[in-house]
């Protein structure tokens, strides 16, 4: 299903009393863990987001397992329905978070059937060996698509898919698929053939999840977090990926993952410009971690926070502000800066609605060159 440039307008028109419309200019809250716990505390968070000035949430924490989250209707539906009712009362639209690049701890017993492996049969893990990776040619994909379907009764505005990733996998499912499609064994393939097979697997999976979202509810937004500027995808592949996105974003505000001196001062600005260049009228978002990566409990300074937020706004993007520690971290000077920027954004948001850059000079970014 190719992307319809009017999909957002159709979704907004379809939004009735049971489907909160998603604002075009987003101020997205995100709590990427749940270490405070408790039903009462969870439900009260909607009021905190409203008080800070967010207009939407990427919902993760009610389904959290450490730093990942995958929805299980038997375990999460009752709490989620109550949470969504609270969010609606607070005027917050909700995009559900689903992780599709790791197996959470509760699924580790399925690793033999679902986990990706290298060509020697060793399991592939992410985040310094913490989590197994799923294989998109395995039965995990059917399970994951069923999870998307199980969200049908929930009063949400869309789904945020975190990942997926393209990587060479040597599990039994991939060996069988490669032999069936390429008519040779995986072990005799060249590195280029292996890379092409893994990328094809990724693209097929990304289409499947987009189509499933639209089958479940055509009005829902679908977004897959694949890394716009990570140098992974050719121009043709990026066009394919973007054809299944109802908003466009990138982790331009995830800093620093290295020496701060080696991070471009204008990282956020450049990322927001790239988002604007390919968004084609869809909402553009900069994903901004509230903390210094990878130190999840160490927030950016107030000045760093203001600069990052302002850079996104000045270049036509909304902001996703993600916490990776307790919400009490916001009871700080950095939290006050976040509240200040959200209030500024809220007061002037009409100035950022569907704006067009007046720049007369552009820098050419080649996806093909970055890829190769």
mmCIF file with all atom_site columns, N, CA, C and O in Angstrom, residues 313-366:
data_model
loop_
_atom_site.group_PDB
_atom_site.id
_atom_site.type_symbol
_atom_site.label_atom_id
_atom_site.label_alt_id
_atom_site.label_comp_id
_atom_site.label_asym_id
_atom_site.label_entity_id
_atom_site.label_seq_id
_atom_site.pdbx_PDB_ins_code
_atom_site.Cartn_x
_atom_site.Cartn_y
_atom_site.Cartn_z
_atom_site.occupancy
_atom_site.B_iso_or_equiv
_atom_site.pdbx_formal_charge
_atom_site.auth_seq_id
_atom_site.auth_comp_id
_atom_site.auth_asym_id
_atom_site.auth_atom_id
_atom_site.pdbx_PDB_model_num
ATOM 1   N N  . UNK A 1 313 ? 12.356 23.282 16.752 1.00 0.00 ? 313 UNK A N  1
ATOM 2   C CA . UNK A 1 313 ? 11.281 24.212 16.389 1.00 0.00 ? 313 UNK A CA 1
ATOM 3   C C  . UNK A 1 313 ? 11.697 25.129 15.248 1.00 0.00 ? 313 UNK A C  1
ATOM 4   O O  . UNK A 1 313 ? 10.925 25.379 14.313 1.00 0.00 ? 313 UNK A O  1
ATOM 5   N N  . UNK A 1 314 ? 12.916 25.658 15.327 1.00 0.00 ? 314 UNK A N  1
ATOM 6   C CA . UNK A 1 314 ? 13.377 26.623 14.330 1.00 0.00 ? 314 UNK A CA 1
ATOM 7   C C  . UNK A 1 314 ? 13.518 26.010 12.945 1.00 0.00 ? 314 UNK A C  1
ATOM 8   O O  . UNK A 1 314 ? 13.603 26.735 11.958 1.00 0.00 ? 314 UNK A O  1
ATOM 9   N N  . UNK A 1 315 ? 13.533 24.687 12.888 1.00 0.00 ? 315 UNK A N  1
ATOM 10  C CA . UNK A 1 315 ? 13.694 24.015 11.604 1.00 0.00 ? 315 UNK A CA 1
ATOM 11  C C  . UNK A 1 315 ? 12.491 23.140 11.252 1.00 0.00 ? 315 UNK A C  1
ATOM 12  O O  . UNK A 1 315 ? 12.611 22.164 10.515 1.00 0.00 ? 315 UNK A O  1
ATOM 13  N N  . UNK A 1 316 ? 11.333 23.511 11.786 1.00 0.00 ? 316 UNK A N  1
ATOM 14  C CA . UNK A 1 316 ? 10.082 22.937 11.309 1.00 0.00 ? 316 UNK A CA 1
ATOM 15  C C  . UNK A 1 316 ? 9.653  21.619 11.907 1.00 0.00 ? 316 UNK A C  1
ATOM 16  O O  . UNK A 1 316 ? 8.761  20.965 11.360 1.00 0.00 ? 316 UNK A O  1
ATOM 17  N N  . UNK A 1 317 ? 10.237 21.191 13.027 1.00 0.00 ? 317 UNK A N  1
ATOM 18  C CA . UNK A 1 317 ? 9.892  19.886 13.592 1.00 0.00 ? 317 UNK A CA 1
ATOM 19  C C  . UNK A 1 317 ? 9.212  20.024 14.949 1.00 0.00 ? 317 UNK A C  1
ATOM 20  O O  . UNK A 1 317 ? 9.469  20.967 15.697 1.00 0.00 ? 317 UNK A O  1
ATOM 21  N N  . UNK A 1 318 ? 8.350  19.067 15.257 1.00 0.00 ? 318 UNK A N  1
ATOM 22  C CA . UNK A 1 318 ? 7.855  18.904 16.604 1.00 0.00 ? 318 UNK A CA 1
ATOM 23  C C  . UNK A 1 318 ? 8.878  18.128 17.410 1.00 0.00 ? 318 UNK A C  1
ATOM 24  O O  . UNK A 1 318 ? 9.909  17.696 16.893 1.00 0.00 ? 318 UNK A O  1
ATOM 25  N N  . UNK A 1 319 ? 8.596  17.945 18.706 1.00 0.00 ? 319 UNK A N  1
ATOM 26  C CA . UNK A 1 319 ? 9.562  17.300 19.596 1.00 0.00 ? 319 UNK A CA 1
ATOM 27  C C  . UNK A 1 319 ? 8.925  16.146 20.354 1.00 0.00 ? 319 UNK A C  1
ATOM 28  O O  . UNK A 1 319 ? 7.817  16.265 20.875 1.00 0.00 ? 319 UNK A O  1
ATOM 29  N N  . UNK A 1 320 ? 9.633  15.032 20.362 1.00 0.00 ? 320 UNK A N  1
ATOM 30  C CA . UNK A 1 320 ? 9.370  13.879 21.230 1.00 0.00 ? 320 UNK A CA 1
ATOM 31  C C  . UNK A 1 320 ? 10.370 13.972 22.347 1.00 0.00 ? 320 UNK A C  1
ATOM 32  O O  . UNK A 1 320 ? 11.578 13.913 22.095 1.00 0.00 ? 320 UNK A O  1
ATOM 33  N N  . UNK A 1 321 ? 9.899  14.137 23.589 1.00 0.00 ? 321 UNK A N  1
ATOM 34  C CA . UNK A 1 321 ? 10.822 14.247 24.722 1.00 0.00 ? 321 UNK A CA 1
ATOM 35  C C  . UNK A 1 321 ? 10.749 12.967 25.529 1.00 0.00 ? 321 UNK A C  1
ATOM 36  O O  . UNK A 1 321 ? 9.719  12.639 26.115 1.00 0.00 ? 321 UNK A O  1
ATOM 37  N N  . UNK A 1 322 ? 11.861 12.211 25.544 1.00 0.00 ? 322 UNK A N  1
ATOM 38  C CA . UNK A 1 322 ? 11.864 10.900 26.173 1.00 0.00 ? 322 UNK A CA 1
ATOM 39  C C  . UNK A 1 322 ? 12.671 10.850 27.444 1.00 0.00 ? 322 UNK A C  1
ATOM 40  O O  . UNK A 1 322 ? 13.852 11.229 27.483 1.00 0.00 ? 322 UNK A O  1
ATOM 41  N N  . UNK A 1 323 ? 12.030 10.372 28.520 1.00 0.00 ? 323 UNK A N  1
ATOM 42  C CA . UNK A 1 323 ? 12.720 10.104 29.770 1.00 0.00 ? 323 UNK A CA 1
ATOM 43  C C  . UNK A 1 323 ? 13.083 8.630  29.829 1.00 0.00 ? 323 UNK A C  1
ATOM 44  O O  . UNK A 1 323 ? 12.269 7.762  29.495 1.00 0.00 ? 323 UNK A O  1
ATOM 45  N N  . UNK A 1 324 ? 14.287 8.327  30.312 1.00 0.00 ? 324 UNK A N  1
ATOM 46  C CA . UNK A 1 324 ? 14.730 6.936  30.447 1.00 0.00 ? 324 UNK A CA 1
ATOM 47  C C  . UNK A 1 324 ? 15.049 6.619  31.903 1.00 0.00 ? 324 UNK A C  1
ATOM 48  O O  . UNK A 1 324 ? 15.811 5.695  32.208 1.00 0.00 ? 324 UNK A O  1
ATOM 49  N N  . UNK A 1 325 ? 14.447 7.385  32.784 1.00 0.00 ? 325 UNK A N  1
ATOM 50  C CA . UNK A 1 325 ? 14.566 7.173  34.221 1.00 0.00 ? 325 UNK A CA 1
ATOM 51  C C  . UNK A 1 325 ? 13.279 7.624  34.884 1.00 0.00 ? 325 UNK A C  1
ATOM 52  O O  . UNK A 1 325 ? 12.276 7.903  34.219 1.00 0.00 ? 325 UNK A O  1
ATOM 53  N N  . UNK A 1 326 ? 13.272 7.738  36.195 1.00 0.00 ? 326 UNK A N  1
ATOM 54  C CA . UNK A 1 326 ? 12.062 8.092  36.932 1.00 0.00 ? 326 UNK A CA 1
ATOM 55  C C  . UNK A 1 326 ? 11.579 9.496  36.576 1.00 0.00 ? 326 UNK A C  1
ATOM 56  O O  . UNK A 1 326 ? 12.376 10.392 36.265 1.00 0.00 ? 326 UNK A O  1
ATOM 57  N N  . UNK A 1 327 ? 10.271 9.702  36.649 1.00 0.00 ? 327 UNK A N  1
ATOM 58  C CA . UNK A 1 327 ? 9.703  11.023 36.342 1.00 0.00 ? 327 UNK A CA 1
ATOM 59  C C  . UNK A 1 327 ? 10.116 12.062 37.381 1.00 0.00 ? 327 UNK A C  1
ATOM 60  O O  . UNK A 1 327 ? 9.999  13.267 37.121 1.00 0.00 ? 327 UNK A O  1
ATOM 61  N N  . UNK A 1 328 ? 10.600 11.630 38.544 1.00 0.00 ? 328 UNK A N  1
ATOM 62  C CA . UNK A 1 328 ? 11.090 12.583 39.538 1.00 0.00 ? 328 UNK A CA 1
ATOM 63  C C  . UNK A 1 328 ? 12.304 13.361 39.025 1.00 0.00 ? 328 UNK A C  1
ATOM 64  O O  . UNK A 1 328 ? 12.656 14.406 39.584 1.00 0.00 ? 328 UNK A O  1
ATOM 65  N N  . UNK A 1 329 ? 12.940 12.856 37.939 1.00 0.00 ? 329 UNK A N  1
ATOM 66  C CA . UNK A 1 329 ? 14.050 13.596 37.331 1.00 0.00 ? 329 UNK A CA 1
ATOM 67  C C  . UNK A 1 329 ? 13.595 14.969 36.840 1.00 0.00 ? 329 UNK A C  1
ATOM 68  O O  . UNK A 1 329 ? 14.409 15.898 36.719 1.00 0.00 ? 329 UNK A O  1
ATOM 69  N N  . UNK A 1 330 ? 12.300 15.093 36.553 1.00 0.00 ? 330 UNK A N  1
ATOM 70  C CA . UNK A 1 330 ? 11.786 16.375 36.058 1.00 0.00 ? 330 UNK A CA 1
ATOM 71  C C  . UNK A 1 330 ? 11.621 17.413 37.163 1.00 0.00 ? 330 UNK A C  1
ATOM 72  O O  . UNK A 1 330 ? 11.374 18.582 36.884 1.00 0.00 ? 330 UNK A O  1
ATOM 73  N N  . UNK A 1 331 ? 11.760 16.980 38.423 1.00 0.00 ? 331 UNK A N  1
ATOM 74  C CA . UNK A 1 331 ? 11.715 17.925 39.542 1.00 0.00 ? 331 UNK A CA 1
ATOM 75  C C  . UNK A 1 331 ? 13.123 18.500 39.734 1.00 0.00 ? 331 UNK A C  1
ATOM 76  O O  . UNK A 1 331 ? 13.789 18.286 40.756 1.00 0.00 ? 331 UNK A O  1
ATOM 77  N N  . UNK A 1 332 ? 13.560 19.244 38.732 1.00 0.00 ? 332 UNK A N  1
ATOM 78  C CA . UNK A 1 332 ? 14.948 19.704 38.670 1.00 0.00 ? 332 UNK A CA 1
ATOM 79  C C  . UNK A 1 332 ? 15.008 20.942 37.788 1.00 0.00 ? 332 UNK A C  1
ATOM 80  O O  . UNK A 1 332 ? 14.031 21.278 37.099 1.00 0.00 ? 332 UNK A O  1
ATOM 81  N N  . UNK A 1 333 ? 16.137 21.654 37.774 1.00 0.00 ? 333 UNK A N  1
ATOM 82  C CA . UNK A 1 333 ? 16.274 22.781 36.838 1.00 0.00 ? 333 UNK A CA 1
ATOM 83  C C  . UNK A 1 333 ? 16.080 22.368 35.382 1.00 0.00 ? 333 UNK A C  1
ATOM 84  O O  . UNK A 1 333 ? 15.512 23.134 34.595 1.00 0.00 ? 333 UNK A O  1
ATOM 85  N N  . UNK A 1 334 ? 16.521 21.166 35.005 1.00 0.00 ? 334 UNK A N  1
ATOM 86  C CA . UNK A 1 334 ? 16.282 20.693 33.636 1.00 0.00 ? 334 UNK A CA 1
ATOM 87  C C  . UNK A 1 334 ? 14.796 20.507 33.391 1.00 0.00 ? 334 UNK A C  1
ATOM 88  O O  . UNK A 1 334 ? 14.284 20.878 32.327 1.00 0.00 ? 334 UNK A O  1
ATOM 89  N N  . UNK A 1 335 ? 14.091 19.951 34.372 1.00 0.00 ? 335 UNK A N  1
ATOM 90  C CA . UNK A 1 335 ? 12.643 19.803 34.238 1.00 0.00 ? 335 UNK A CA 1
ATOM 91  C C  . UNK A 1 335 ? 11.963 21.149 34.056 1.00 0.00 ? 335 UNK A C  1
ATOM 92  O O  . UNK A 1 335 ? 11.002 21.279 33.270 1.00 0.00 ? 335 UNK A O  1
ATOM 93  N N  . UNK A 1 336 ? 12.434 22.170 34.763 1.00 0.00 ? 336 UNK A N  1
ATOM 94  C CA . UNK A 1 336 ? 11.872 23.519 34.606 1.00 0.00 ? 336 UNK A CA 1
ATOM 95  C C  . UNK A 1 336 ? 12.117 24.044 33.197 1.00 0.00 ? 336 UNK A C  1
ATOM 96  O O  . UNK A 1 336 ? 11.257 24.720 32.613 1.00 0.00 ? 336 UNK A O  1
ATOM 97  N N  . UNK A 1 337 ? 13.285 23.721 32.614 1.00 0.00 ? 337 UNK A N  1
ATOM 98  C CA . UNK A 1 337 ? 13.586 24.145 31.246 1.00 0.00 ? 337 UNK A CA 1
ATOM 99  C C  . UNK A 1 337 ? 12.678 23.435 30.247 1.00 0.00 ? 337 UNK A C  1
ATOM 100 O O  . UNK A 1 337 ? 12.236 24.033 29.257 1.00 0.00 ? 337 UNK A O  1
ATOM 101 N N  . UNK A 1 338 ? 12.406 22.165 30.483 1.00 0.00 ? 338 UNK A N  1
ATOM 102 C CA . UNK A 1 338 ? 11.474 21.426 29.620 1.00 0.00 ? 338 UNK A CA 1
ATOM 103 C C  . UNK A 1 338 ? 10.103 22.078 29.661 1.00 0.00 ? 338 UNK A C  1
ATOM 104 O O  . UNK A 1 338 ? 9.470  22.329 28.623 1.00 0.00 ? 338 UNK A O  1
ATOM 105 N N  . UNK A 1 339 ? 9.625  22.374 30.859 1.00 0.00 ? 339 UNK A N  1
ATOM 106 C CA . UNK A 1 339 ? 8.312  23.013 31.006 1.00 0.00 ? 339 UNK A CA 1
ATOM 107 C C  . UNK A 1 339 ? 8.290  24.371 30.300 1.00 0.00 ? 339 UNK A C  1
ATOM 108 O O  . UNK A 1 339 ? 7.304  24.725 29.639 1.00 0.00 ? 339 UNK A O  1
ATOM 109 N N  . UNK A 1 340 ? 9.379  25.128 30.416 1.00 0.00 ? 340 UNK A N  1
ATOM 110 C CA . UNK A 1 340 ? 9.481  26.445 29.778 1.00 0.00 ? 340 UNK A CA 1
ATOM 111 C C  . UNK A 1 340 ? 9.379  26.328 28.252 1.00 0.00 ? 340 UNK A C  1
ATOM 112 O O  . UNK A 1 340 ? 8.646  27.091 27.603 1.00 0.00 ? 340 UNK A O  1
ATOM 113 N N  . UNK A 1 341 ? 10.098 25.362 27.682 1.00 0.00 ? 341 UNK A N  1
ATOM 114 C CA . UNK A 1 341 ? 10.087 25.206 26.225 1.00 0.00 ? 341 UNK A CA 1
ATOM 115 C C  . UNK A 1 341 ? 8.743  24.703 25.729 1.00 0.00 ? 341 UNK A C  1
ATOM 116 O O  . UNK A 1 341 ? 8.259  25.122 24.671 1.00 0.00 ? 341 UNK A O  1
ATOM 117 N N  . UNK A 1 342 ? 8.117  23.810 26.472 1.00 0.00 ? 342 UNK A N  1
ATOM 118 C CA . UNK A 1 342 ? 6.790  23.325 26.088 1.00 0.00 ? 342 UNK A CA 1
ATOM 119 C C  . UNK A 1 342 ? 5.767  24.454 26.133 1.00 0.00 ? 342 UNK A C  1
ATOM 120 O O  . UNK A 1 342 ? 4.889  24.556 25.260 1.00 0.00 ? 342 UNK A O  1
ATOM 121 N N  . UNK A 1 343 ? 5.870  25.319 27.147 1.00 0.00 ? 343 UNK A N  1
ATOM 122 C CA . UNK A 1 343 ? 4.949  26.455 27.237 1.00 0.00 ? 343 UNK A CA 1
ATOM 123 C C  . UNK A 1 343 ? 5.161  27.408 26.065 1.00 0.00 ? 343 UNK A C  1
ATOM 124 O O  . UNK A 1 343 ? 4.187  27.905 25.469 1.00 0.00 ? 343 UNK A O  1
ATOM 125 N N  . UNK A 1 344 ? 6.422  27.664 25.712 1.00 0.00 ? 344 UNK A N  1
ATOM 126 C CA . UNK A 1 344 ? 6.722  28.515 24.556 1.00 0.00 ? 344 UNK A CA 1
ATOM 127 C C  . UNK A 1 344 ? 6.157  27.896 23.281 1.00 0.00 ? 344 UNK A C  1
ATOM 128 O O  . UNK A 1 344 ? 5.531  28.580 22.452 1.00 0.00 ? 344 UNK A O  1
ATOM 129 N N  . UNK A 1 345 ? 6.384  26.602 23.112 1.00 0.00 ? 345 UNK A N  1
ATOM 130 C CA . UNK A 1 345 ? 5.889  25.886 21.938 1.00 0.00 ? 345 UNK A CA 1
ATOM 131 C C  . UNK A 1 345 ? 4.360  25.960 21.877 1.00 0.00 ? 345 UNK A C  1
ATOM 132 O O  . UNK A 1 345 ? 3.769  26.238 20.821 1.00 0.00 ? 345 UNK A O  1
ATOM 133 N N  . UNK A 1 346 ? 3.712  25.724 23.017 1.00 0.00 ? 346 UNK A N  1
ATOM 134 C CA . UNK A 1 346 ? 2.252  25.757 23.054 1.00 0.00 ? 346 UNK A CA 1
ATOM 135 C C  . UNK A 1 346 ? 1.720  27.147 22.696 1.00 0.00 ? 346 UNK A C  1
ATOM 136 O O  . UNK A 1 346 ? 0.758  27.286 21.926 1.00 0.00 ? 346 UNK A O  1
ATOM 137 N N  . UNK A 1 347 ? 2.344  28.172 23.234 1.00 0.00 ? 347 UNK A N  1
ATOM 138 C CA . UNK A 1 347 ? 1.875  29.537 23.003 1.00 0.00 ? 347 UNK A CA 1
ATOM 139 C C  . UNK A 1 347 ? 1.978  29.933 21.540 1.00 0.00 ? 347 UNK A C  1
ATOM 140 O O  . UNK A 1 347 ? 1.122  30.652 21.008 1.00 0.00 ? 347 UNK A O  1
ATOM 141 N N  . UNK A 1 348 ? 3.030  29.438 20.859 1.00 0.00 ? 348 UNK A N  1
ATOM 142 C CA . UNK A 1 348 ? 3.292  29.871 19.485 1.00 0.00 ? 348 UNK A CA 1
ATOM 143 C C  . UNK A 1 348 ? 3.105  28.752 18.461 1.00 0.00 ? 348 UNK A C  1
ATOM 144 O O  . UNK A 1 348 ? 3.576  28.889 17.331 1.00 0.00 ? 348 UNK A O  1
ATOM 145 N N  . UNK A 1 349 ? 2.412  27.661 18.838 1.00 0.00 ? 349 UNK A N  1
ATOM 146 C CA . UNK A 1 349 ? 2.400  26.491 17.956 1.00 0.00 ? 349 UNK A CA 1
ATOM 147 C C  . UNK A 1 349 ? 1.805  26.787 16.587 1.00 0.00 ? 349 UNK A C  1
ATOM 148 O O  . UNK A 1 349 ? 2.167  26.154 15.597 1.00 0.00 ? 349 UNK A O  1
ATOM 149 N N  . UNK A 1 350 ? 0.909  27.764 16.512 1.00 0.00 ? 350 UNK A N  1
ATOM 150 C CA . UNK A 1 350 ? 0.322  28.084 15.202 1.00 0.00 ? 350 UNK A CA 1
ATOM 151 C C  . UNK A 1 350 ? 1.377  28.567 14.207 1.00 0.00 ? 350 UNK A C  1
ATOM 152 O O  . UNK A 1 350 ? 1.201  28.430 12.988 1.00 0.00 ? 350 UNK A O  1
ATOM 153 N N  . UNK A 1 351 ? 2.469  29.114 14.733 1.00 0.00 ? 351 UNK A N  1
ATOM 154 C CA . UNK A 1 351 ? 3.541  29.579 13.853 1.00 0.00 ? 351 UNK A CA 1
ATOM 155 C C  . UNK A 1 351 ? 4.305  28.419 13.226 1.00 0.00 ? 351 UNK A C  1
ATOM 156 O O  . UNK A 1 351 ? 5.015  28.607 12.237 1.00 0.00 ? 351 UNK A O  1
ATOM 157 N N  . UNK A 1 352 ? 4.178  27.229 13.803 1.00 0.00 ? 352 UNK A N  1
ATOM 158 C CA . UNK A 1 352 ? 4.938  26.085 13.310 1.00 0.00 ? 352 UNK A CA 1
ATOM 159 C C  . UNK A 1 352 ? 4.077  25.129 12.486 1.00 0.00 ? 352 UNK A C  1
ATOM 160 O O  . UNK A 1 352 ? 4.569  24.117 12.015 1.00 0.00 ? 352 UNK A O  1
ATOM 161 N N  . UNK A 1 353 ? 2.799  25.440 12.326 1.00 0.00 ? 353 UNK A N  1
ATOM 162 C CA . UNK A 1 353 ? 1.906  24.552 11.585 1.00 0.00 ? 353 UNK A CA 1
ATOM 163 C C  . UNK A 1 353 ? 2.189  24.637 10.087 1.00 0.00 ? 353 UNK A C  1
ATOM 164 O O  . UNK A 1 353 ? 1.999  25.690 9.472  1.00 0.00 ? 353 UNK A O  1
ATOM 165 N N  . UNK A 1 354 ? 2.667  23.527 9.512  1.00 0.00 ? 354 UNK A N  1
ATOM 166 C CA . UNK A 1 354 ? 2.845  23.398 8.063  1.00 0.00 ? 354 UNK A CA 1
ATOM 167 C C  . UNK A 1 354 ? 3.641  24.569 7.484  1.00 0.00 ? 354 UNK A C  1
ATOM 168 O O  . UNK A 1 354 ? 3.290  25.140 6.441  1.00 0.00 ? 354 UNK A O  1
ATOM 169 N N  . UNK A 1 355 ? 4.704  24.958 8.149  1.00 0.00 ? 355 UNK A N  1
ATOM 170 C CA . UNK A 1 355 ? 5.535  26.054 7.670  1.00 0.00 ? 355 UNK A CA 1
ATOM 171 C C  . UNK A 1 355 ? 6.436  25.583 6.534  1.00 0.00 ? 355 UNK A C  1
ATOM 172 O O  . UNK A 1 355 ? 6.650  24.390 6.333  1.00 0.00 ? 355 UNK A O  1
ATOM 173 N N  . UNK A 1 356 ? 6.957  26.551 5.794  1.00 0.00 ? 356 UNK A N  1
ATOM 174 C CA . UNK A 1 356 ? 7.847  26.259 4.670  1.00 0.00 ? 356 UNK A CA 1
ATOM 175 C C  . UNK A 1 356 ? 9.139  27.037 4.868  1.00 0.00 ? 356 UNK A C  1
ATOM 176 O O  . UNK A 1 356 ? 9.116  28.226 5.187  1.00 0.00 ? 356 UNK A O  1
ATOM 177 N N  . UNK A 1 357 ? 10.256 26.375 4.680  1.00 0.00 ? 357 UNK A N  1
ATOM 178 C CA . UNK A 1 357 ? 11.546 27.029 4.846  1.00 0.00 ? 357 UNK A CA 1
ATOM 179 C C  . UNK A 1 357 ? 11.747 28.109 3.795  1.00 0.00 ? 357 UNK A C  1
ATOM 180 O O  . UNK A 1 357 ? 11.396 27.946 2.629  1.00 0.00 ? 357 UNK A O  1
ATOM 181 N N  . UNK A 1 358 ? 12.353 29.233 4.217  1.00 0.00 ? 358 UNK A N  1
ATOM 182 C CA . UNK A 1 358 ? 12.672 30.310 3.282  1.00 0.00 ? 358 UNK A CA 1
ATOM 183 C C  . UNK A 1 358 ? 14.153 30.297 2.913  1.00 0.00 ? 358 UNK A C  1
ATOM 184 O O  . UNK A 1 358 ? 14.641 31.230 2.282  1.00 0.00 ? 358 UNK A O  1
ATOM 185 N N  . UNK A 1 359 ? 14.847 29.254 3.293  1.00 0.00 ? 359 UNK A N  1
ATOM 186 C CA . UNK A 1 359 ? 16.278 29.160 2.961  1.00 0.00 ? 359 UNK A CA 1
ATOM 187 C C  . UNK A 1 359 ? 16.482 29.138 1.456  1.00 0.00 ? 359 UNK A C  1
ATOM 188 O O  . UNK A 1 359 ? 15.690 28.560 0.708  1.00 0.00 ? 359 UNK A O  1
ATOM 189 N N  . UNK A 1 360 ? 17.548 29.787 1.005  1.00 0.00 ? 360 UNK A N  1
ATOM 190 C CA . UNK A 1 360 ? 17.871 29.840 -0.419 1.00 0.00 ? 360 UNK A CA 1
ATOM 191 C C  . UNK A 1 360 ? 19.096 29.000 -0.759 1.00 0.00 ? 360 UNK A C  1
ATOM 192 O O  . UNK A 1 360 ? 19.495 28.916 -1.918 1.00 0.00 ? 360 UNK A O  1
ATOM 193 N N  . UNK A 1 361 ? 19.710 28.407 0.246  1.00 0.00 ? 361 UNK A N  1
ATOM 194 C CA . UNK A 1 361 ? 20.873 27.549 0.040  1.00 0.00 ? 361 UNK A CA 1
ATOM 195 C C  . UNK A 1 361 ? 20.579 26.204 0.699  1.00 0.00 ? 361 UNK A C  1
ATOM 196 O O  . UNK A 1 361 ? 20.016 26.153 1.788  1.00 0.00 ? 361 UNK A O  1
ATOM 197 N N  . UNK A 1 362 ? 20.943 25.123 0.017  1.00 0.00 ? 362 UNK A N  1
ATOM 198 C CA . UNK A 1 362 ? 20.725 23.784 0.565  1.00 0.00 ? 362 UNK A CA 1
ATOM 199 C C  . UNK A 1 362 ? 22.013 22.978 0.506  1.00 0.00 ? 362 UNK A C  1
ATOM 200 O O  . UNK A 1 362 ? 22.868 23.208 -0.350 1.00 0.00 ? 362 UNK A O  1
ATOM 201 N N  . UNK A 1 363 ? 22.146 22.042 1.428  1.00 0.00 ? 363 UNK A N  1
ATOM 202 C CA . UNK A 1 363 ? 23.228 21.065 1.368  1.00 0.00 ? 363 UNK A CA 1
ATOM 203 C C  . UNK A 1 363 ? 22.650 19.766 0.828  1.00 0.00 ? 363 UNK A C  1
ATOM 204 O O  . UNK A 1 363 ? 21.610 19.305 1.291  1.00 0.00 ? 363 UNK A O  1
ATOM 205 N N  . UNK A 1 364 ? 23.318 19.171 -0.133 1.00 0.00 ? 364 UNK A N  1
ATOM 206 C CA . UNK A 1 364 ? 22.842 17.930 -0.743 1.00 0.00 ? 364 UNK A CA 1
ATOM 207 C C  . UNK A 1 364 ? 23.282 16.746 0.110  1.00 0.00 ? 364 UNK A C  1
ATOM 208 O O  . UNK A 1 364 ? 24.463 16.598 0.420  1.00 0.00 ? 364 UNK A O  1
ATOM 209 N N  . UNK A 1 365 ? 22.332 15.914 0.499  1.00 0.00 ? 365 UNK A N  1
ATOM 210 C CA . UNK A 1 365 ? 22.638 14.701 1.260  1.00 0.00 ? 365 UNK A CA 1
ATOM 211 C C  . UNK A 1 365 ? 22.297 13.501 0.379  1.00 0.00 ? 365 UNK A C  1
ATOM 212 O O  . UNK A 1 365 ? 21.143 13.319 -0.012 1.00 0.00 ? 365 UNK A O  1
ATOM 213 N N  . UNK A 1 366 ? 23.281 12.684 0.092  1.00 0.00 ? 366 UNK A N  1
ATOM 214 C CA . UNK A 1 366 ? 23.077 11.523 -0.767 1.00 0.00 ? 366 UNK A CA 1
ATOM 215 C C  . UNK A 1 366 ? 22.912 10.268 0.084  1.00 0.00 ? 366 UNK A C  1
ATOM 216 O O  . UNK A 1 366 ? 23.849 9.824  0.747  1.00 0.00 ? 366 UNK A O  1
#
